[in-house]
Coordinates of C-alpha atoms in Angstrom, one line a residue:
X1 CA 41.7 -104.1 -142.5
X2 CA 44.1 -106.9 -142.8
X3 CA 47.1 -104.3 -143.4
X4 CA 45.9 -102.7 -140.4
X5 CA 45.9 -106.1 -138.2
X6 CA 49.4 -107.2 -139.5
X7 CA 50.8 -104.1 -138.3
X8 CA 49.6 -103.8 -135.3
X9 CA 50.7 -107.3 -134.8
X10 CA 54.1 -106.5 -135.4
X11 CA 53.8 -103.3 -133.1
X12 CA 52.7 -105.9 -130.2
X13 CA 55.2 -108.0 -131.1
X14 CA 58.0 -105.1 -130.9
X15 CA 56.5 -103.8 -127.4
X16 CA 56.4 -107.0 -125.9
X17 CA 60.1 -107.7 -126.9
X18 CA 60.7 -104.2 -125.5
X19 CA 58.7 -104.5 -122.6
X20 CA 60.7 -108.2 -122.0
X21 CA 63.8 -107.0 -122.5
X22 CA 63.3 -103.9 -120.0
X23 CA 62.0 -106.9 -117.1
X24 CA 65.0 -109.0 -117.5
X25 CA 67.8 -106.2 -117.2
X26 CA 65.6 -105.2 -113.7
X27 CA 66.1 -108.9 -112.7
X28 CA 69.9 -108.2 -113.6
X29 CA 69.6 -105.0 -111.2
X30 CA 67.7 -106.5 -108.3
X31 CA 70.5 -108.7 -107.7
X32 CA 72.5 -105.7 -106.4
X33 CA 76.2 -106.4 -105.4
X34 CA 76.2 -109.9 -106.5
X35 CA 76.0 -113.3 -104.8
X36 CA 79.7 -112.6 -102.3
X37 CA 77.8 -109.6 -101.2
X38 CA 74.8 -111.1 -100.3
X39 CA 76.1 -113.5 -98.7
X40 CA 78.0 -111.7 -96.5
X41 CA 74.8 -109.7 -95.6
X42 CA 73.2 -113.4 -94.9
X43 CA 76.1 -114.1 -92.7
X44 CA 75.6 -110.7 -90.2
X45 CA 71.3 -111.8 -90.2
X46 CA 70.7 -109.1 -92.0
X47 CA 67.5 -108.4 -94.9
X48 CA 68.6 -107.2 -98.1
X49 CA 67.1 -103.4 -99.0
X50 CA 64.4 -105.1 -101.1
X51 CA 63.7 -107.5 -98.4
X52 CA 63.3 -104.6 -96.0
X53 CA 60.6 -102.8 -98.4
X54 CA 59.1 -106.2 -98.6
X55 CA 58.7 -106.9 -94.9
X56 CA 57.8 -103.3 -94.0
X57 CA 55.0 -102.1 -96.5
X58 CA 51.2 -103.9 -96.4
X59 CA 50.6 -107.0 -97.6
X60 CA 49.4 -107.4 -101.1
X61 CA 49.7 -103.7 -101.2
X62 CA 52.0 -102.0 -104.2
X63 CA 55.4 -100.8 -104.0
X64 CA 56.1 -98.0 -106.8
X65 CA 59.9 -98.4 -107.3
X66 CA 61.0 -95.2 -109.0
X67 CA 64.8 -94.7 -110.2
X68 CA 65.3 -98.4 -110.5
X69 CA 67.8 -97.8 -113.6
X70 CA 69.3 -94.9 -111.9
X71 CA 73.1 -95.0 -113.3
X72 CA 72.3 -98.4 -115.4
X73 CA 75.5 -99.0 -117.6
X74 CA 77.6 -96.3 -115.3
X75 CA 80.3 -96.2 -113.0
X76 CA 82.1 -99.5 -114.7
X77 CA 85.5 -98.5 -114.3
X78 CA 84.1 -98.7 -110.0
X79 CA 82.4 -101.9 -110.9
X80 CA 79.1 -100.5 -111.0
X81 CA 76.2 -99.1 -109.1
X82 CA 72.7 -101.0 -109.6
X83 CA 70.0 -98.5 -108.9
X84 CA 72.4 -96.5 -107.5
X85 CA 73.0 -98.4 -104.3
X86 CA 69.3 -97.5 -103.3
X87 CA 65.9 -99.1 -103.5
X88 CA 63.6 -96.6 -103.5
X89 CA 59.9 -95.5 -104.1
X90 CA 56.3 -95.1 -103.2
X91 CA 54.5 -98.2 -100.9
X92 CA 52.2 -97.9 -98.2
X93 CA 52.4 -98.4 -94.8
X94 CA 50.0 -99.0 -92.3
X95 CA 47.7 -97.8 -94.8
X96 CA 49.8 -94.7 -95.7
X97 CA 51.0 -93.8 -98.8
X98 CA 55.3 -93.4 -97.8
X99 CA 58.0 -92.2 -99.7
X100 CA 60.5 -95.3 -99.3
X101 CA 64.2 -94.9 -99.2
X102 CA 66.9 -97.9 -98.6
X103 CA 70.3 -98.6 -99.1
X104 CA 71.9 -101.3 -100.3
X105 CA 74.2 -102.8 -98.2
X106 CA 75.1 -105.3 -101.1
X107 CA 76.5 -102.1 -103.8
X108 CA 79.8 -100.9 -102.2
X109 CA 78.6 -101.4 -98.8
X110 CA 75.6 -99.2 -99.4
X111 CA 78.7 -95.9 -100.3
X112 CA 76.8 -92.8 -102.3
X113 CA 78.3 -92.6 -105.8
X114 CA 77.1 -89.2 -107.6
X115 CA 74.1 -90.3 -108.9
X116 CA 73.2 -91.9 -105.5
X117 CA 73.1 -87.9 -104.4
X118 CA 71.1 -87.1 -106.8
X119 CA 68.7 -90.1 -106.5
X120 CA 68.1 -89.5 -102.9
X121 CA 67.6 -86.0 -103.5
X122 CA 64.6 -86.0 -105.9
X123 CA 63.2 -89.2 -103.5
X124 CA 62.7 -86.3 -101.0
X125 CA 61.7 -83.5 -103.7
X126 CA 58.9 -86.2 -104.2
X127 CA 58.2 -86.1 -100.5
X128 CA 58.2 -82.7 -100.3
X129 CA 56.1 -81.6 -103.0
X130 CA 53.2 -84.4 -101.9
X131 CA 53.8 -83.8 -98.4
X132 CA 54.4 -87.6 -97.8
X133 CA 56.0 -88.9 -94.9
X134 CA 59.6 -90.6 -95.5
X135 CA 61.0 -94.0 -93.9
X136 CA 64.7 -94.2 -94.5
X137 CA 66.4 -97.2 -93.8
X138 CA 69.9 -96.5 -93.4
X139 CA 72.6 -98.8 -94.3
X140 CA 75.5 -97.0 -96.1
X141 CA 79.3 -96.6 -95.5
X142 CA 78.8 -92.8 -96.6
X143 CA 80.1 -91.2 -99.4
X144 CA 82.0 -93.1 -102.0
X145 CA 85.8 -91.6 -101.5
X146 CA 86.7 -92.5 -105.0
X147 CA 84.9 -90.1 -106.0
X148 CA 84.2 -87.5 -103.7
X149 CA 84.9 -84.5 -105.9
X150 CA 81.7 -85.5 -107.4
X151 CA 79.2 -85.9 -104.4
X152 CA 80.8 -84.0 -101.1
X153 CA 80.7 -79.8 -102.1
X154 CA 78.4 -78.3 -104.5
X155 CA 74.6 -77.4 -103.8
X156 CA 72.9 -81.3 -105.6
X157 CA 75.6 -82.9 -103.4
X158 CA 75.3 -85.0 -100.2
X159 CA 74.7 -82.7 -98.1
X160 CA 72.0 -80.9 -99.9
X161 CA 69.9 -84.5 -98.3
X162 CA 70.8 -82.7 -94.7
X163 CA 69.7 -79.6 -95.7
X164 CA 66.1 -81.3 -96.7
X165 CA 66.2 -82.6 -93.9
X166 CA 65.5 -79.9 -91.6
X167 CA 63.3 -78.3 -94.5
X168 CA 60.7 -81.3 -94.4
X169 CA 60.5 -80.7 -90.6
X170 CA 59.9 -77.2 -90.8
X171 CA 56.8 -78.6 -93.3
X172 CA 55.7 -80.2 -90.9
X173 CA 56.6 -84.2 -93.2
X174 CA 57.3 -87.1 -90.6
X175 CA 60.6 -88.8 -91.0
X176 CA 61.3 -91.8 -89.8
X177 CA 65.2 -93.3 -89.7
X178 CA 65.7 -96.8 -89.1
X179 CA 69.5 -97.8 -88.8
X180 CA 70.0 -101.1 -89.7
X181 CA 73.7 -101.1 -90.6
X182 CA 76.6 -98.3 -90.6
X183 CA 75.7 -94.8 -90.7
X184 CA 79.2 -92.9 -90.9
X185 CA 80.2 -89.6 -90.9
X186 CA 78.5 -87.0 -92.6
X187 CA 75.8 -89.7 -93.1
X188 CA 75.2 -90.3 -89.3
X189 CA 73.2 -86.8 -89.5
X190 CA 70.9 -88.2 -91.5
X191 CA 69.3 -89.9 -88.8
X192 CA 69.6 -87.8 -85.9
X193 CA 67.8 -85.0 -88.3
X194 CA 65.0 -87.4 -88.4
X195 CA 61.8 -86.8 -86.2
X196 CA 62.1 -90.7 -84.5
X197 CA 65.5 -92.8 -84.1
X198 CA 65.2 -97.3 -84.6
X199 CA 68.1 -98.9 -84.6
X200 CA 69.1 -102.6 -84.4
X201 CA 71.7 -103.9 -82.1
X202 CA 74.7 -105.3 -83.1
X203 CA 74.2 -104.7 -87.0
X204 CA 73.0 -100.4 -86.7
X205 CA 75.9 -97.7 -85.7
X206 CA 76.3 -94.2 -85.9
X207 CA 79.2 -92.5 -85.5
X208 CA 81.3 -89.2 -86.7
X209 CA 84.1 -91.1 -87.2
X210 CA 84.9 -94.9 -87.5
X211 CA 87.6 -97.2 -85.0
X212 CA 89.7 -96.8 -87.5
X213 CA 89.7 -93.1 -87.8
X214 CA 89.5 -92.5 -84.4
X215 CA 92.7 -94.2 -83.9
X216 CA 94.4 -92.5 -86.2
X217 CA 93.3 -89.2 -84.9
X218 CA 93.5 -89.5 -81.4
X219 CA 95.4 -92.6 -80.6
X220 CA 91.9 -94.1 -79.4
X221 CA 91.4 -97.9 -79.3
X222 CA 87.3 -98.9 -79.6
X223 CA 85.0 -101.2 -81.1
X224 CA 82.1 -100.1 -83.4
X225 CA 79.5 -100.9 -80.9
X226 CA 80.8 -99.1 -77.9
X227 CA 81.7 -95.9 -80.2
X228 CA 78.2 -95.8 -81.6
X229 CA 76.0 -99.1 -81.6
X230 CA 72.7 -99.5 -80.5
X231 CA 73.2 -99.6 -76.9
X232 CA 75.4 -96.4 -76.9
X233 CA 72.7 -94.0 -78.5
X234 CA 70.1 -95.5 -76.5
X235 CA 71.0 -95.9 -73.1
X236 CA 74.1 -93.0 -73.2
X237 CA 74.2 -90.3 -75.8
X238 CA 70.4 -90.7 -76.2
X239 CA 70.7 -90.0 -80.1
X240 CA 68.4 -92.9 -80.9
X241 CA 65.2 -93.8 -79.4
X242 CA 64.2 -97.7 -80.0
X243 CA 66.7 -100.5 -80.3
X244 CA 65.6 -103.7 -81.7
X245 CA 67.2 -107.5 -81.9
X246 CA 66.4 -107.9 -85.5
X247 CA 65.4 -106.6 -88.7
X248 CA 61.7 -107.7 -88.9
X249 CA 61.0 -106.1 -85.2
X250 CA 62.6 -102.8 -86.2
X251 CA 60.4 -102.5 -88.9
X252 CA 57.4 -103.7 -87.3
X253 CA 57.9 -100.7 -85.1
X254 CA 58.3 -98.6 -87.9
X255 CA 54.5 -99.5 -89.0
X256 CA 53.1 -98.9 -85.6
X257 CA 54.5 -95.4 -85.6
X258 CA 53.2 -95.0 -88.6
X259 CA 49.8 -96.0 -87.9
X260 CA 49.5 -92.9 -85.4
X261 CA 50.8 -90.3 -87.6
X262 CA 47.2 -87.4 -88.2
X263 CA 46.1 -86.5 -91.2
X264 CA 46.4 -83.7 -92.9
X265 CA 44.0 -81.8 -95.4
X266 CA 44.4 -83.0 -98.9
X267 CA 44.4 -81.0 -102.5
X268 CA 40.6 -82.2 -102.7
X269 CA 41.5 -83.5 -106.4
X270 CA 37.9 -84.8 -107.7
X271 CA 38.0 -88.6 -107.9
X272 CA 34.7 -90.6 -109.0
X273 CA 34.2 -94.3 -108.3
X274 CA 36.8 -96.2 -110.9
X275 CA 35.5 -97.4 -114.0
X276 CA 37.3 -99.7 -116.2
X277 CA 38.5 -99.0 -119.7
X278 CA 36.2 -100.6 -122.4
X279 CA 39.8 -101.2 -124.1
X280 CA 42.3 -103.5 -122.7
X281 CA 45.6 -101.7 -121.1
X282 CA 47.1 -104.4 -123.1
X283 CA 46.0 -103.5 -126.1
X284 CA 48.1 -101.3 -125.9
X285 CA 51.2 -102.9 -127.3
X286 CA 49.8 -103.1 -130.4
X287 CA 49.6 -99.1 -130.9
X288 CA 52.6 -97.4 -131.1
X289 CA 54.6 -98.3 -134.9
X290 CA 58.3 -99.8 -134.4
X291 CA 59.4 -97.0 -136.6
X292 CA 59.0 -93.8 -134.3
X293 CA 58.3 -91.8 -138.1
X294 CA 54.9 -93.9 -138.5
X295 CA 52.0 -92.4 -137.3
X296 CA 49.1 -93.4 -135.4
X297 CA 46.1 -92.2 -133.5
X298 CA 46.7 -90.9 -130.0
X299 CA 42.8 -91.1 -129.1
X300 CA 43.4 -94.9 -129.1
X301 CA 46.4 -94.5 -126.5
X302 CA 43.9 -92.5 -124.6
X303 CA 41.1 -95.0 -124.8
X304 CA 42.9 -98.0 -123.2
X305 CA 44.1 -95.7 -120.0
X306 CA 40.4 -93.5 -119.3
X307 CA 37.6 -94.7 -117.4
X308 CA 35.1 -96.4 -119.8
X309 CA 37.2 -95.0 -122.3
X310 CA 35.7 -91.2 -122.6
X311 CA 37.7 -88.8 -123.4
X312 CA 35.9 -85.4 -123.8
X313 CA 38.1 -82.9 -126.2
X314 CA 39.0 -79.3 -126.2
X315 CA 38.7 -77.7 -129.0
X316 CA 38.6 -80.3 -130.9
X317 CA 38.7 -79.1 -134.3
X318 CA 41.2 -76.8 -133.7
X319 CA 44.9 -77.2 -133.3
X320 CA 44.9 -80.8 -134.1
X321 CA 48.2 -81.9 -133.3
X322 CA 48.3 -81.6 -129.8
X323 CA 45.0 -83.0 -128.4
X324 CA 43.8 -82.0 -125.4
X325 CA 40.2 -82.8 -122.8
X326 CA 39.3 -84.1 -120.1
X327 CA 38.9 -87.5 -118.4
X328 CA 39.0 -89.5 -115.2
X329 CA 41.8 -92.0 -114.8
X330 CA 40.9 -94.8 -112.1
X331 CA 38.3 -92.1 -110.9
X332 CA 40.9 -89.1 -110.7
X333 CA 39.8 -86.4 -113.0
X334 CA 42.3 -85.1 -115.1
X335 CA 43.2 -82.6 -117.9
X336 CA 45.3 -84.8 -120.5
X337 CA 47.6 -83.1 -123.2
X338 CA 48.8 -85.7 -125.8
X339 CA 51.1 -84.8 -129.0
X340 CA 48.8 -86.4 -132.1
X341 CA 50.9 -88.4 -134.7
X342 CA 48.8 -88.7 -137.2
X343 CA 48.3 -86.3 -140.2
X344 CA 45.9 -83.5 -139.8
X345 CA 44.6 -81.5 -141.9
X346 CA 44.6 -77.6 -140.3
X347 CA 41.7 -75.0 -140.4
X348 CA 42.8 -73.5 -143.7
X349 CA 42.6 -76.9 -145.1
X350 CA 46.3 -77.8 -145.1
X351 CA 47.9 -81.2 -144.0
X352 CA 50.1 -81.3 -140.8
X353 CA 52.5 -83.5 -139.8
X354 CA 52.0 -85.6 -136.3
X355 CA 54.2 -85.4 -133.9
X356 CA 54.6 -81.5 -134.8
X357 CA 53.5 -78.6 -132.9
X358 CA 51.8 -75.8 -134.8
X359 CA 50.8 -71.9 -133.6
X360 CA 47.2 -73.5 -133.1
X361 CA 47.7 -76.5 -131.3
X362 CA 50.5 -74.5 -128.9
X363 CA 48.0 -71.7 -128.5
X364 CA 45.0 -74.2 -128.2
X365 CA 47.2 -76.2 -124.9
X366 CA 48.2 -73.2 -123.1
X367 CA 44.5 -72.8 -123.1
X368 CA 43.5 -75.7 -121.7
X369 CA 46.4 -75.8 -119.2
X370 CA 45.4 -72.6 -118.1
X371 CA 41.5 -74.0 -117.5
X372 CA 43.1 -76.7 -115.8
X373 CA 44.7 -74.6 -113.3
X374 CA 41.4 -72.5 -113.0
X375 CA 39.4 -75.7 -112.1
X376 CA 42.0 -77.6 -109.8
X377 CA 42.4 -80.5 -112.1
X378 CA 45.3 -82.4 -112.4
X379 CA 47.5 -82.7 -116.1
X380 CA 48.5 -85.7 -117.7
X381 CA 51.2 -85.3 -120.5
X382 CA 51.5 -87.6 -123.3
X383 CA 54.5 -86.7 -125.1
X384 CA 55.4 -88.3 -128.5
X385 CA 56.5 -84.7 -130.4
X386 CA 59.4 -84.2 -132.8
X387 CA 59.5 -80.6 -131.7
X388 CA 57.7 -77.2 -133.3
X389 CA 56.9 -76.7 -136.8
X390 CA 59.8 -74.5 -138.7
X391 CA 59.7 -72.6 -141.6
X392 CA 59.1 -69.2 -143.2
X393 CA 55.3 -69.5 -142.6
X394 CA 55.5 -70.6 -139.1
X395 CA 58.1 -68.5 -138.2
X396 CA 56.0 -65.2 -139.8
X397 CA 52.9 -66.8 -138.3
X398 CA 55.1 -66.1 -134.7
X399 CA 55.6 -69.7 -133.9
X400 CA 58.2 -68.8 -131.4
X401 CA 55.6 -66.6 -129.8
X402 CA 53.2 -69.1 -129.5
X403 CA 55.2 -71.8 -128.0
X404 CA 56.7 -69.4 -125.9
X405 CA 53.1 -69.0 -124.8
X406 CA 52.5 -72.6 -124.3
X407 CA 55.7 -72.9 -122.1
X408 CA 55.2 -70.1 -120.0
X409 CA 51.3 -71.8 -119.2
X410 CA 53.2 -75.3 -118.4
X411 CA 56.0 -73.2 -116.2
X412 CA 53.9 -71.4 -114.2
X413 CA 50.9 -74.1 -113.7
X414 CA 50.5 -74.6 -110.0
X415 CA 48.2 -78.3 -110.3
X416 CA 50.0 -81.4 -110.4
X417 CA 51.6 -82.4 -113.6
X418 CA 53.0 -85.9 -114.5
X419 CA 54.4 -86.8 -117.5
X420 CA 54.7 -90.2 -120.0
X421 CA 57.0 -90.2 -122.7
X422 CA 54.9 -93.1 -124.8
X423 CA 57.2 -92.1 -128.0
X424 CA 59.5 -89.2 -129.3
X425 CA 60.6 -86.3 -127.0
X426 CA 62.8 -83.9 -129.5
X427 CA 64.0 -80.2 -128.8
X428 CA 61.3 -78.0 -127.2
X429 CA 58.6 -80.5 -127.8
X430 CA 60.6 -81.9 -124.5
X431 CA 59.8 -78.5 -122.8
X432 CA 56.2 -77.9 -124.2
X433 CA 55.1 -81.3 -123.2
X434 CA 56.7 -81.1 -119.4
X435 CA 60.2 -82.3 -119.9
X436 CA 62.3 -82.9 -116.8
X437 CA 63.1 -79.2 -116.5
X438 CA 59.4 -78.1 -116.2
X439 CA 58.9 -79.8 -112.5
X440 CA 56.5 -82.7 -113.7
X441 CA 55.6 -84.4 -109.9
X442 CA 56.5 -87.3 -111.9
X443 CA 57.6 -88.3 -115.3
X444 CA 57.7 -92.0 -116.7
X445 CA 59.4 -93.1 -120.1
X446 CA 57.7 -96.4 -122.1
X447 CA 60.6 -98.8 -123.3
X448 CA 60.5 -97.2 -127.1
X449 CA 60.8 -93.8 -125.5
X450 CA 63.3 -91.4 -127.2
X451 CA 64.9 -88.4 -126.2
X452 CA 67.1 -86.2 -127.5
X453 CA 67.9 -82.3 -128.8
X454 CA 66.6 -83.9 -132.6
X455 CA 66.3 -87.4 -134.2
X456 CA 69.2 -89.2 -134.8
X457 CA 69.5 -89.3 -138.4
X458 CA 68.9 -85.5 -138.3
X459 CA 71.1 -85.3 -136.0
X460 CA 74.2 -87.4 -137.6
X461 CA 73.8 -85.6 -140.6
X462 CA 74.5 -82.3 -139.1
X463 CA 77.6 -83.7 -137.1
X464 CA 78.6 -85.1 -139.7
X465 CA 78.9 -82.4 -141.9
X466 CA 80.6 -80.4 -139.4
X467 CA 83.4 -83.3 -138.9
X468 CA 83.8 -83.4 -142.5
X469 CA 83.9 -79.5 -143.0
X470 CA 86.6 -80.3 -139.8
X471 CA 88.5 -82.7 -141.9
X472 CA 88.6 -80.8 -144.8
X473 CA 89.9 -77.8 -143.7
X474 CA 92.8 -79.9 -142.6
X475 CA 93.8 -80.8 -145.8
X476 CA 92.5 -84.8 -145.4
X477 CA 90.5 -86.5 -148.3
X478 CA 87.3 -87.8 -147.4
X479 CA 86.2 -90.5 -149.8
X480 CA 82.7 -91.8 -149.6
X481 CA 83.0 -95.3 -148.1
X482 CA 85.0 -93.5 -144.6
X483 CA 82.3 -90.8 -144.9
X484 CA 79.5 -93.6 -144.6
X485 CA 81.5 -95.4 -142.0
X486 CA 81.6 -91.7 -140.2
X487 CA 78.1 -91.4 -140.2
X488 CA 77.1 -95.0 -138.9
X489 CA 79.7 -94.3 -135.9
X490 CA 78.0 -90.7 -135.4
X491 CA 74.9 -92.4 -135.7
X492 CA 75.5 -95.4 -133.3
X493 CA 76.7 -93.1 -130.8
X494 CA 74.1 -90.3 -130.8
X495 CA 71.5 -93.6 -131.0
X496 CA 72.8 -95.0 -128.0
X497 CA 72.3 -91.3 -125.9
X498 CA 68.8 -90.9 -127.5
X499 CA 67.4 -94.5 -125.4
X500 CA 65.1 -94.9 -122.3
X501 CA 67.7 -96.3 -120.3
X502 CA 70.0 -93.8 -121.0
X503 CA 67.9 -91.2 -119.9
X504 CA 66.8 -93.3 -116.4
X505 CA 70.2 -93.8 -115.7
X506 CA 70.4 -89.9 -115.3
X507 CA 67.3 -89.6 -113.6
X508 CA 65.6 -87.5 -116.5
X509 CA 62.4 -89.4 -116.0
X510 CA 61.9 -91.7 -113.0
X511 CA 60.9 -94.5 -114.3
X512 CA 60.8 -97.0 -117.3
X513 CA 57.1 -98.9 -117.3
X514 CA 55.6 -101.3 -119.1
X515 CA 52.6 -99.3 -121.1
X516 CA 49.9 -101.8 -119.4
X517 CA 51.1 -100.4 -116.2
X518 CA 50.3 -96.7 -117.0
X519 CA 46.7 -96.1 -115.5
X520 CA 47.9 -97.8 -112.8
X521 CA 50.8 -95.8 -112.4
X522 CA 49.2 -92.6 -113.2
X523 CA 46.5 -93.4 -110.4
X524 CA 49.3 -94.0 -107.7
X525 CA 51.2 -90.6 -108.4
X526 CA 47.3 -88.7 -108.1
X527 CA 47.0 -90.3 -104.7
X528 CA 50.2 -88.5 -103.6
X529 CA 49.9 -85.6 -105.4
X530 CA 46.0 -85.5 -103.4
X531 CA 47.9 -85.0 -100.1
X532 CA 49.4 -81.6 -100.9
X533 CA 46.6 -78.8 -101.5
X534 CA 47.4 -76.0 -103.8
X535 CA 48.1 -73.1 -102.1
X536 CA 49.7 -71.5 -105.1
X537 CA 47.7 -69.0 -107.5
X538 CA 48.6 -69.6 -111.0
X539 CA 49.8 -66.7 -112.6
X540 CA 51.5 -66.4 -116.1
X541 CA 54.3 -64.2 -116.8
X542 CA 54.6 -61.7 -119.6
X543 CA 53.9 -63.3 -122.8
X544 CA 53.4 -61.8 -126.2
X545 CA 49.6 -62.3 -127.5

């Protein structure tokens, strides 16, 4: 029992140096373009993007910022891109739950870098797929020209945002576009694509082309505000449809337009009154072993994120490494999938190792996924897997045919999935447990998340012996202090691609959180995912039984 308490005190103490470490690179982020750029934003009376969110959404409400670490450590050579030049996420206004999209003014005068692209675009994917209604406010010099290769032409590019556009307004999603600063070029469609037009005199503008452009293609000499401020699309060309003094009346606006927008039919999701855990969320940080190869019990996980802490299993003395049942999560019900981690012993009376995935426990999940669907419930993934079991056995007992089965149930699923990568996330483990690729409506990432094609030290090892097979073959000696040194670079490197923060700052999940935050998290992505019904059947493919 003592063992037990001293290691989970060093777990705690891990997470919460995790957990710290995650808050104060955010505080490094929120500071956008740095104190010269704020200042000049100060200087024009202008709110910062975060200010804007702040001013806009309820008071006391919550504002879910998702992508926050979107290209963290990126773009140096360019001198960086905090969140990707946007501040984005779910808060409500008025009351309603809004997707939430501003640029910031402060990172390269608010210019779209590649990843800014492909930021905005899953911020309307979001929309889109909860049928929630999406306030932009628009501050951006367009796209970044340095590097325009990367974020004019192909299909994920900027103009893929225009081409959603006019999507979410054949769906029938309200968008709302409030220019509060340049809106150039290809950019000034954004608005004008928009169901409603705000803009805010002497700071917003829209325009094709800039005064300086416009000079040099037609010898014209204008200002900014007489080619496309506030007063021009208002009173002349009729592009916008409010104009405003100042920030803070703009977006009051914004929330009575809002307030009016009807309601629509929701999913009908079941949710019961909440019900606390009996377990603290954070307890917690206390769980999970600073070596990811330790294992651990994933009921406990479970405990401290369920209402009163029940959690009702499926199948439960079958397939033991993947648990699956059912539960309510601040009153949501929900199917939840969770890798196991620690030793089990199988049917046949044999040990397993966590963190693997068997035949059983794949067949037993594509079961219970495909109940889930049945019954309308919504799936939560916990993933901490290593990937499928491997081996003569498993591979004559058909393991590739039963996690084929498994990922054909979580492909074709039709009910809301969101994923929480609370550990480990190797190979097809990833895919099984509702990676990225498998359309999660969200997917979060702890701070000792991992993700990668296999463990690093498996990993270095194999590149290593093919670099030193490489080497070989080229006729150079390989003693075994440089093939040591090789392997700690291999493994430093591969390491450093394996990390939350990597992984965030390629928008593979969409957020880092603290673990305490999860149930809360979890609760605010069911409340979106509640305002799109199913209208899908679910229907697997052909799969091998």
């Amino acid at each position: 029992m003592e063992q037990q308490q001293l290691e989970f005190n060093k777990n705690e103490d891990n997470m919460r140096l995790l957990v710290s470490t995650m808050k104060t690179r955010l505080s490094v982020i929120e500071q956008g373009g740095g104190k010269k750029s704020l200042e000049k934003v100060r200087q024009r009376g202008k709110l910062t993007a975060r200010e804007r969110i702040g001013a806009l959404i309820d008071k006391g409400s919550r504002f879910l910022e998702l992508g926050a670490f979107t290209a963290y450590e990126m773009y140096a050579e360019h001198g960086g891109c905090p969140a990707g030049g946007t501040v984005a996420g779910l808060g409500y206004v008025s009351g309603r739950q809004c997707v939430i999209v501003a640029n910031d003014m402060t990172v390269k005068a608010g210019a779209w870098f590649p990843l800014t692209g492909k930021k905005n675009l899953r911020l309307q994917e979001i929309a889109m797929e909860n049928k929630l209604p999406v306030i932009y406010l628009v501050d951006s010099a367009g796209v970044y020209l340095p590097m325009q290769d990367e974020i004019f032409p192909d299909k994920e590019h900027f103009g893929r945002v225009f081409r959603n556009n006019a999507r979410m307004s054949a769906m029938g999603i309200t968008q709302i576009a409030a220019v509060m600063g340049s809106c150039v070029a290809g950019g000034a469609y954004l608005p004008i694509m928009s169901d409603e037009v705000l803009m805010v005199e002497g700071n917003g503008s829209i325009f094709l082309a800039g005064p300086y452009l416009v000079k040099a293609a037609i010898g014209e000499d204008v200002d900014a505000e007489t080619l496309g401020g506030a007063i021009t699309h208002t009173e002349i060309s009729g592009i916008a449809d409010y104009k405003f003094k100042t920030d803070e009346e703009c977006l009051e606006r914004i929330r009575h337009i809002v307030s009016r927008i009807g309601h629509n039919p929701d999913a009908g999701f079941d949710r019961a009154a909440p019900v606390a855990p009996e377990k603290p969320a954070e307890g917690l940080y206390g769980l999970i072993p600073q070596d990811s190869t330790k294992s651990y019990d994933v009921r406990e996980v479970i405990y401290h994120i369920v209402d009163g802490s029940v959690f009702e299993e499926y199948k439960e003395d079958y397939g033991k490494t993947i648990l699956c049942g059912y539960a309510r999560i601040d009153g949501w019900a929900v199917g939840i999938v969770a890798n196991q981690r620690k030793m089990v012993k199988s049917k046949k009376g044999e040990m397993q190792m966590g963190g693997v995935i068997y035949n059983d426990s794949a067949d037993k999940a594509a079961r219970f996924i495909m109940n889930c669907n049945q019954k309308k419930i919504p799936l939560v993934f916990l993933q901490d897997v290593t990937g499928f079991m491997v081996g003569s056995r498993s591979e004559h007992s058909g393991i590739i045919k039963d996690g084929a089965k498994l990922v054909n149930a979580v492909a074709n699923s039709v009910v809301p999935k969101i994923t929480v990568i609370i550990g480990n996330s190797y190979g097809a483990g990833n895919y099984a447990m509702c990676g990225k690729a498998y359309d999660p409506r969200f997917i979060f990432a702890w701070p000792n998340a991992k993700i990668a094609v296999m463990g690093g030290e498996q990993a270095a090892k194999t590149l290593l012996q093919i670099q030193v097979a490489s080497l070989k073959s080229k006729g150079e000696t390989i003693t075994p202090e440089s093939e040591a040194k090789l392997l700690k670079e291999i493994t430093d490197r591969y390491n450093s691609q394996t990390t939350p923060y990597y992984a965030a700052a390629r928008l593979w999940v969409d957020e880092i959180i603290d673990p305490s935050q999860t149930r809360s998290v979890i609760s605010e992505c069911l409340h979106a995912a509640n305002h799109a019904p199913v209208e899908e059947i679910f229907r697997t493919g052909v799969i091998q039984v």
